Every structure is written in C-alpha cells, then in structure tokens.
Coordinates of C-alpha atoms in Angstrom, one line a residue:
Chain G
X1368 CA 103.5 -228.3 117.2
X1369 CA 104.8 -230.5 114.5
X1370 CA 101.3 -230.8 113.1
X1371 CA 100.8 -227.1 113.1
X1372 CA 104.1 -226.5 111.1
X1373 CA 103.2 -229.3 108.6
X1374 CA 99.7 -227.8 108.1
X1375 CA 101.1 -224.3 107.7
X1376 CA 103.6 -225.4 105.1
X1377 CA 101.0 -227.5 103.3
X1378 CA 98.5 -224.5 103.2
X1379 CA 101.3 -222.3 101.9
X1380 CA 102.2 -224.6 99.0
X1381 CA 98.7 -225.3 98.0
X1382 CA 97.6 -221.8 98.0
X1383 CA 100.7 -220.9 95.9
X1384 CA 100.0 -223.5 93.3
X1385 CA 96.3 -222.5 92.9
X1386 CA 97.0 -218.8 92.4
X1387 CA 97.7 -218.1 88.8
X1388 CA 98.4 -214.4 87.8
X1389 CA 98.5 -213.7 84.1
X1390 CA 99.0 -210.0 83.8
X1391 CA 98.8 -208.3 80.5
X1392 CA 99.3 -204.6 81.7
X1393 CA 102.5 -203.9 83.4
X1394 CA 103.3 -200.9 85.5
X1395 CA 101.3 -197.7 84.6
X1396 CA 100.1 -199.4 81.4
X1397 CA 100.0 -197.2 78.4
X1398 CA 98.5 -193.8 78.5
X1399 CA 99.8 -191.8 75.4
X1400 CA 97.8 -191.8 72.2
X1401 CA 100.7 -191.1 69.9
X1402 CA 103.3 -193.8 69.1
X1403 CA 106.9 -193.0 68.1
X1404 CA 108.8 -195.4 65.9
X1405 CA 111.8 -197.2 67.3
X1406 CA 113.7 -195.9 64.0
X1407 CA 112.7 -192.3 64.8
X1408 CA 114.0 -192.6 68.5
X1409 CA 117.3 -194.2 67.3
X1410 CA 117.8 -191.8 64.6
X1411 CA 116.7 -188.6 66.2
X1412 CA 116.7 -189.5 69.8
X1413 CA 118.2 -186.1 71.0
X1414 CA 114.8 -184.5 70.4
X1415 CA 113.0 -187.0 72.7
X1416 CA 115.4 -187.3 75.6
X1417 CA 113.5 -186.7 78.8
X1418 CA 110.1 -187.1 77.2
X1419 CA 107.7 -189.9 77.7
X1420 CA 107.4 -191.9 74.4
X1421 CA 105.5 -194.9 73.3
X1422 CA 106.9 -197.6 71.0
X1423 CA 105.3 -200.7 69.6
X1424 CA 107.0 -203.8 68.3
X1425 CA 108.1 -207.4 69.0
X1426 CA 109.9 -208.1 72.3
X1427 CA 113.0 -209.8 71.1
X1428 CA 114.8 -210.4 74.4
X1429 CA 114.0 -210.2 78.1
X1430 CA 116.3 -210.2 81.2
X1431 CA 116.2 -213.8 82.2
X1432 CA 117.1 -213.4 85.9
X1433 CA 115.0 -210.4 87.0
X1434 CA 112.8 -209.4 84.1
X1435 CA 114.2 -205.8 84.4
X1436 CA 114.6 -205.1 80.8
X1437 CA 113.4 -206.0 77.4
X1438 CA 114.5 -205.2 73.8
X1439 CA 111.8 -204.1 71.4
X1440 CA 112.4 -204.5 67.7
X1441 CA 112.3 -201.7 65.4
X1442 CA 110.8 -201.4 61.9
X1443 CA 113.9 -201.6 59.9
X1444 CA 116.4 -204.7 60.0
X1445 CA 118.7 -205.0 62.9
X1446 CA 117.0 -202.3 64.9
X1447 CA 116.1 -202.6 68.6
X1448 CA 115.7 -200.4 71.6
X1449 CA 116.4 -201.4 75.2
X1450 CA 113.6 -200.8 77.8
X1451 CA 115.0 -200.8 81.3
X1452 CA 112.6 -200.7 84.3
X1453 CA 113.4 -200.3 88.0
X1454 CA 114.1 -203.7 89.5
X1455 CA 111.0 -205.0 91.0
X1456 CA 108.6 -202.3 89.8
X1457 CA 107.9 -204.0 86.6
X1458 CA 108.9 -207.7 85.9
X1459 CA 108.8 -208.7 82.4
X1460 CA 108.1 -212.5 81.9
X1461 CA 110.5 -214.5 79.8
X1462 CA 107.4 -215.8 78.0
X1463 CA 107.1 -212.2 76.4
X1464 CA 109.8 -213.0 73.9
X1465 CA 108.5 -213.0 70.3
X1466 CA 105.3 -211.3 71.3
X1467 CA 104.0 -207.8 70.2
X1468 CA 103.9 -205.1 72.9
X1469 CA 103.2 -201.5 73.4
X1470 CA 105.7 -200.0 75.8
X1471 CA 106.0 -196.5 77.3
X1472 CA 108.7 -194.7 79.2
X1473 CA 111.1 -191.9 79.3
X1474 CA 113.9 -191.8 76.7
X1475 CA 117.4 -191.5 78.1
X1476 CA 120.8 -191.1 76.4
X1477 CA 124.0 -192.7 77.4
X1478 CA 127.5 -191.9 76.6
X1479 CA 129.7 -194.7 77.7
X1480 CA 133.5 -195.0 77.7
X1481 CA 135.0 -198.4 76.6
X1482 CA 135.4 -199.4 80.3
X1483 CA 131.8 -198.7 81.0
X1484 CA 130.7 -200.6 77.9
X1485 CA 132.8 -203.6 79.1
X1486 CA 131.3 -203.5 82.6
X1487 CA 127.8 -203.2 81.2
X1488 CA 128.1 -206.1 78.8
X1489 CA 129.7 -208.2 81.3
X1490 CA 126.8 -207.6 83.6
X1491 CA 124.4 -208.4 80.7
X1492 CA 126.3 -211.7 79.9
X1493 CA 126.2 -212.7 83.7
X1494 CA 122.4 -212.0 83.8
X1495 CA 121.7 -214.1 80.7
X1496 CA 124.2 -216.8 81.5
X1497 CA 126.2 -216.1 78.4
X1498 CA 130.0 -215.8 77.8
X1499 CA 131.6 -212.3 77.2
X1500 CA 134.9 -211.6 75.6
X1501 CA 136.0 -208.0 76.6
X1502 CA 138.3 -207.9 73.5
X1503 CA 135.1 -207.7 71.3
X1504 CA 134.5 -204.2 72.7
X1505 CA 136.6 -201.7 70.6
X1506 CA 135.4 -198.4 72.0
X1507 CA 132.9 -196.3 73.9
X1508 CA 129.2 -196.3 72.8
X1509 CA 126.4 -193.8 72.7
X1510 CA 122.9 -195.2 72.7
X1511 CA 119.3 -194.4 73.7
X1512 CA 117.2 -196.4 76.1
X1513 CA 113.7 -196.1 77.5
X1514 CA 113.2 -196.0 81.1
X1515 CA 110.1 -198.1 81.1
X1516 CA 107.0 -196.9 83.0
X1517 CA 104.4 -199.1 81.7
X1518 CA 103.6 -201.8 79.0
X1519 CA 100.8 -203.7 77.5
X1520 CA 101.7 -207.3 76.2
X1521 CA 99.1 -209.3 74.4
X1522 CA 98.6 -213.0 74.9
X1523 CA 100.6 -213.6 78.0
Chain L
X852 CA 95.2 -209.8 133.1
X853 CA 98.5 -208.2 134.0
X854 CA 100.7 -206.6 131.4
X855 CA 103.1 -209.6 131.3
X856 CA 100.4 -212.0 130.5
X857 CA 98.9 -209.7 127.9
X858 CA 102.4 -209.1 126.4
X859 CA 103.0 -212.9 126.2
X860 CA 99.7 -213.5 124.6
X861 CA 100.1 -210.9 122.0
X862 CA 103.7 -212.2 121.2
X863 CA 102.3 -215.7 120.9
X864 CA 99.3 -214.9 118.7
X865 CA 101.2 -212.5 116.4
X866 CA 103.8 -215.1 116.0
X867 CA 101.5 -217.7 115.0
X868 CA 99.8 -215.3 112.5
X869 CA 103.2 -214.5 111.0
X870 CA 104.4 -218.1 110.5
X871 CA 103.0 -218.5 107.0
X872 CA 104.2 -215.0 105.7
X873 CA 107.6 -215.4 107.4
X874 CA 108.3 -218.7 105.6
X875 CA 107.2 -217.1 102.3
X876 CA 109.5 -214.1 102.8
X877 CA 112.3 -216.1 104.1
X878 CA 112.4 -218.8 101.5
X879 CA 112.0 -216.2 98.6
X880 CA 114.4 -213.9 100.3
X881 CA 117.1 -216.6 99.9
X882 CA 116.2 -217.2 96.3
X883 CA 116.1 -213.6 95.4
X884 CA 119.6 -213.0 97.0
X885 CA 121.1 -215.8 95.0
X886 CA 119.3 -215.0 91.7
X887 CA 122.7 -214.7 89.9
X888 CA 123.7 -218.2 90.9
X889 CA 120.3 -219.9 90.5
X890 CA 117.3 -218.6 88.5
X891 CA 114.5 -219.3 90.8
X892 CA 111.8 -217.9 88.5
X893 CA 112.7 -220.1 85.5
X894 CA 114.4 -223.3 84.7
X895 CA 116.2 -222.7 81.5
X896 CA 117.6 -225.6 79.3
X897 CA 120.2 -224.9 76.6
X898 CA 121.1 -227.2 73.8
X899 CA 123.3 -226.9 70.6
X900 CA 122.4 -227.9 67.1
X901 CA 123.9 -227.4 63.7
X902 CA 122.5 -226.3 60.4
X903 CA 124.0 -225.5 57.0
X904 CA 125.9 -222.1 57.0
X905 CA 124.0 -219.1 55.4
X906 CA 125.7 -215.9 54.1
X907 CA 125.4 -212.9 56.4
X908 CA 122.6 -210.5 55.5
X909 CA 118.7 -209.8 55.8
X910 CA 117.2 -213.3 56.1
X911 CA 113.8 -213.6 54.1
X912 CA 111.0 -215.8 55.1
X913 CA 111.9 -218.6 52.5
X914 CA 115.2 -218.9 54.3
X915 CA 113.5 -218.9 57.7
X916 CA 111.3 -221.8 56.4
X917 CA 114.4 -223.6 55.2
X918 CA 116.1 -223.3 58.6
X919 CA 112.9 -224.4 60.3
X920 CA 112.8 -227.6 58.1
X921 CA 116.5 -228.3 59.0
X922 CA 115.8 -227.8 62.7
X923 CA 112.7 -230.2 62.2
X924 CA 110.5 -227.6 63.8
X925 CA 106.7 -227.6 63.1
X926 CA 105.2 -225.8 65.8
X927 CA 107.6 -222.7 65.8
X928 CA 106.2 -219.3 65.2
X929 CA 107.3 -217.5 62.0
X930 CA 108.4 -214.6 64.1
X931 CA 112.0 -213.8 63.9
X932 CA 114.5 -211.1 64.5
X933 CA 117.9 -210.3 63.4
X934 CA 120.1 -208.3 65.9
X935 CA 122.8 -208.0 63.1
X936 CA 123.5 -209.4 59.6
X937 CA 125.3 -212.5 61.1
X938 CA 122.7 -213.6 63.7
X939 CA 119.0 -214.8 63.6
X940 CA 116.7 -215.3 66.5
X941 CA 113.5 -217.5 66.2
X942 CA 110.8 -217.6 68.7
X943 CA 108.4 -220.4 69.8
X944 CA 106.3 -221.3 72.7
X945 CA 108.7 -220.9 75.7
X946 CA 111.8 -221.3 73.4
X947 CA 114.1 -219.0 71.8
X948 CA 116.6 -220.1 69.1
X949 CA 119.7 -218.2 68.3
X950 CA 121.3 -218.9 65.0
X951 CA 124.7 -217.7 63.9
X952 CA 124.4 -217.7 60.1
X953 CA 128.0 -217.9 58.8
X954 CA 128.8 -220.8 61.1
X955 CA 125.4 -222.5 61.1
X956 CA 125.7 -222.8 65.0
X957 CA 122.4 -222.9 66.7
X958 CA 121.8 -222.4 70.4
X959 CA 118.2 -223.3 71.4
X960 CA 116.9 -222.3 74.8
X961 CA 113.8 -223.8 76.5
X962 CA 112.5 -221.9 79.5
X963 CA 109.7 -222.9 82.0
X964 CA 108.5 -221.2 85.0
X965 CA 109.1 -222.8 88.3
X966 CA 105.6 -222.8 89.7
X967 CA 106.4 -222.7 93.3
X968 CA 109.3 -220.3 93.3
X969 CA 107.9 -217.9 90.6
X970 CA 104.7 -217.4 92.7
X971 CA 106.7 -217.1 95.9
X972 CA 108.9 -214.3 94.4
X973 CA 105.8 -212.8 92.9
X974 CA 104.4 -212.1 96.3
X975 CA 107.6 -211.3 98.0
X976 CA 108.5 -208.6 95.4
X977 CA 104.9 -207.3 95.5
X978 CA 104.4 -207.7 91.8
X979 CA 100.7 -208.2 92.8
X980 CA 100.5 -204.7 94.2
X981 CA 96.8 -203.8 95.0
X982 CA 95.5 -205.4 98.2
X983 CA 98.6 -207.6 98.7
X984 CA 100.4 -204.3 99.6
X985 CA 98.2 -203.9 102.6
X986 CA 98.8 -207.6 103.5
X987 CA 102.5 -206.9 103.3
X988 CA 102.3 -203.8 105.3
X989 CA 100.2 -205.5 108.0
X990 CA 102.8 -208.3 108.2
X991 CA 105.6 -205.7 108.5
X992 CA 103.5 -204.2 111.3
X993 CA 103.1 -207.7 112.8
X994 CA 106.9 -208.1 112.8
X995 CA 107.4 -204.8 114.5
X996 CA 105.0 -205.8 117.3
X997 CA 106.6 -209.2 117.6
X998 CA 110.1 -207.4 118.2
X999 CA 108.5 -205.0 120.7
X1000 CA 106.6 -207.7 122.5
X1001 CA 109.7 -210.0 122.3
X1002 CA 111.9 -207.4 124.0
X1003 CA 109.4 -207.4 126.9
X1004 CA 109.6 -211.2 127.4
X1005 CA 112.6 -210.7 129.5
X1006 CA 113.1 -213.8 131.7
X1007 CA 113.2 -213.5 135.5
X1008 CA 116.5 -215.5 135.9
X1009 CA 119.6 -213.2 135.9
X1010 CA 121.7 -215.4 133.7
X1011 CA 118.9 -215.7 131.1
X1012 CA 118.2 -212.0 131.3
X1013 CA 121.9 -211.3 130.5
X1014 CA 121.8 -213.8 127.5
X1015 CA 118.6 -212.3 126.2
X1016 CA 120.1 -208.8 126.3
X1017 CA 123.3 -210.0 124.6
X1018 CA 121.3 -211.6 121.8
X1019 CA 119.1 -208.6 121.5
X1020 CA 122.1 -206.4 121.3
X1021 CA 123.7 -208.8 118.7
X1022 CA 120.7 -208.4 116.3
X1023 CA 121.1 -204.6 116.4
X1024 CA 124.9 -204.6 116.1
X1025 CA 125.1 -207.0 113.1
X1026 CA 123.2 -204.6 110.7
X1027 CA 125.1 -201.5 112.0
X1028 CA 128.4 -203.3 111.5
X1029 CA 127.6 -204.2 107.9
X1030 CA 126.5 -200.6 107.3
X1031 CA 129.8 -199.4 108.7
X1032 CA 131.8 -201.8 106.3
X1033 CA 129.9 -201.5 103.1
X1034 CA 128.1 -198.1 103.1

C-alpha cells in the first residue's frame, strides 16, 4: 500500500513537471477584423458600451494572483484600459507584462461612488500585494472597462 | 458474484483510479482557496532601489536609457509605460520595475512560476479545456459512483452501521449548515 501511494505521488509529480503548456491564444481568441484604439474607447466609450471591441497594445500590468485582469496601454501618454475576465475562464500569465497583445471583449461603463472606488482599490491592492491609503481617493469615478472574451499574446 | 461483492469491487477499483486526480484536486484546492495569502502560481520577489530624482512628465527614450544605466541594467527591454506623469514602469524578462520619478524610488519585482503548483492549478481550474474537460467530467462521475457505492458498503455490525450512518449524515449536514449561514 505504501509502495502504491509513493508510486502514485511520483507519477503525478513527474507528469506535471514534463507537461509544459505555452498558450498564445486565450479564450475565444480574436475574431473581429476591425481594431478600435484605446484612446477612442476612453474618449467616446458611450458609443461602444455593450459592443464587442478589439484593442491592441502593450500589456502593462497583470493580476498577480489570479491572472483575471490586464491593463492594455493606449496610444497616448498615460492611457490604459482595464480588461477584466471571468475568474478562471481566461488566465493571463504574469509574463505577459511588457508584451504586445490583441484583446477582444465587450465594453462596459462603471459609475462608482467614493466608497465603491475605495473598495475596488483596496481589493486591487490586496491582489497585487501593495499598500493602499483610502485618503488618496477623493471622489467617485466613471470609467470604461473591457469584459474580456479573447486575446492573442505573442511570444509567451 | 452477488451485488455486495460487485459493489465492493467497483468501490475499490474506482477508488484506486481516483487517487491521482483526488491528490491533484485536493492539493490545488487548498492552494486556490488561499491564493490571497500565498501566491501558488508565482513566487514574487520585491526589492527597492534608488536613482536620481527626475521631474514629472513624459519620459523620453534618452531618459529611459539614463535610468537603465543608473540601475545597471543591460538586458532590460526598452519597453516602458507611464501610468501618470510621476510614475514610470519598465519591463524585462520576468521583471517589472516601477519608478517614482520625483523621489527616485524604485521598486523592482521579479516573478517566477512555481512549476509544480502552476501546473497543478492549470489542470484544476481547467485552463487546458479541450480533452481535459472530459477527463475532469469522468473523474466527477467516478466520485459520484464512489459516493454511491460507498453508501452501500454498510457494515453488518450494528454499532458500526450506526457510526457509518452518522458520518454519512455529517457529510451532508456540513454543506447544508454553511449554506444556511452564508447564503
């Protein structure tokens, strides 16, 4: 019996160390032919809410604990858009930071009160293992986010 | 072969078949449950450095090169991003460097996959999809059969039979209790 347990554990560990999965396509992948700029979504997002959109840009940050969101850089300085995926459906690897990607999803709009912003930023800080000071939040926020459905990340 | 013997054989063989997958799901289950306390997928090291302060604003590539020289970085990619005029993020293989320009504070972060746990969670959370979904479904079916055949393994001794029934009932009551409390 002891031998069987030892053999099973060894087989499990060996098989897990041999398998190496390096996916480039995530979720549905990309199906749209037309790309929309991040700037356009941030400036005129109301016109795209509820629509499937495609953005291209460098992934500048990734959820460190679950890989459930990424930020894609825009074309102009200081611009970025958050892409949130359903936990577990798509998992973005941390290695995607600094890599160009094509991401698709449905555009959503959020109108958050100050309390909701604090709650959201606290959760974000916990996920990233960062410190958060609620006094830095001065008011509510309105922003656009992509509900991620698929992505193509090169060189992962 | 009478039904008791058949049930016993089924329970035993399905049990053996489920050992590997049960270990996989059990270990990964604990890891995933405590993801906020311990990142099972990546080991992340953070260290702080200091460079000369820079004025806030859009950083040009010459300034990025100057920062890289100060950090003694040779292999770092030239890719960078500014979330706001005061902060600059640089990217390298498995590393991200966050720089606060006005203070010159640098926070470097090196991440590395935990090979065993990353793969364990990869399978548990079904990121593989495709045929693995079938394997996971068959395993779930195996567990279902294990529970059913287990219930029929009632011992003949009256005291053991009572204990078996109590334990069985306990396993049903526990989730119902927590549903009642939290749902």
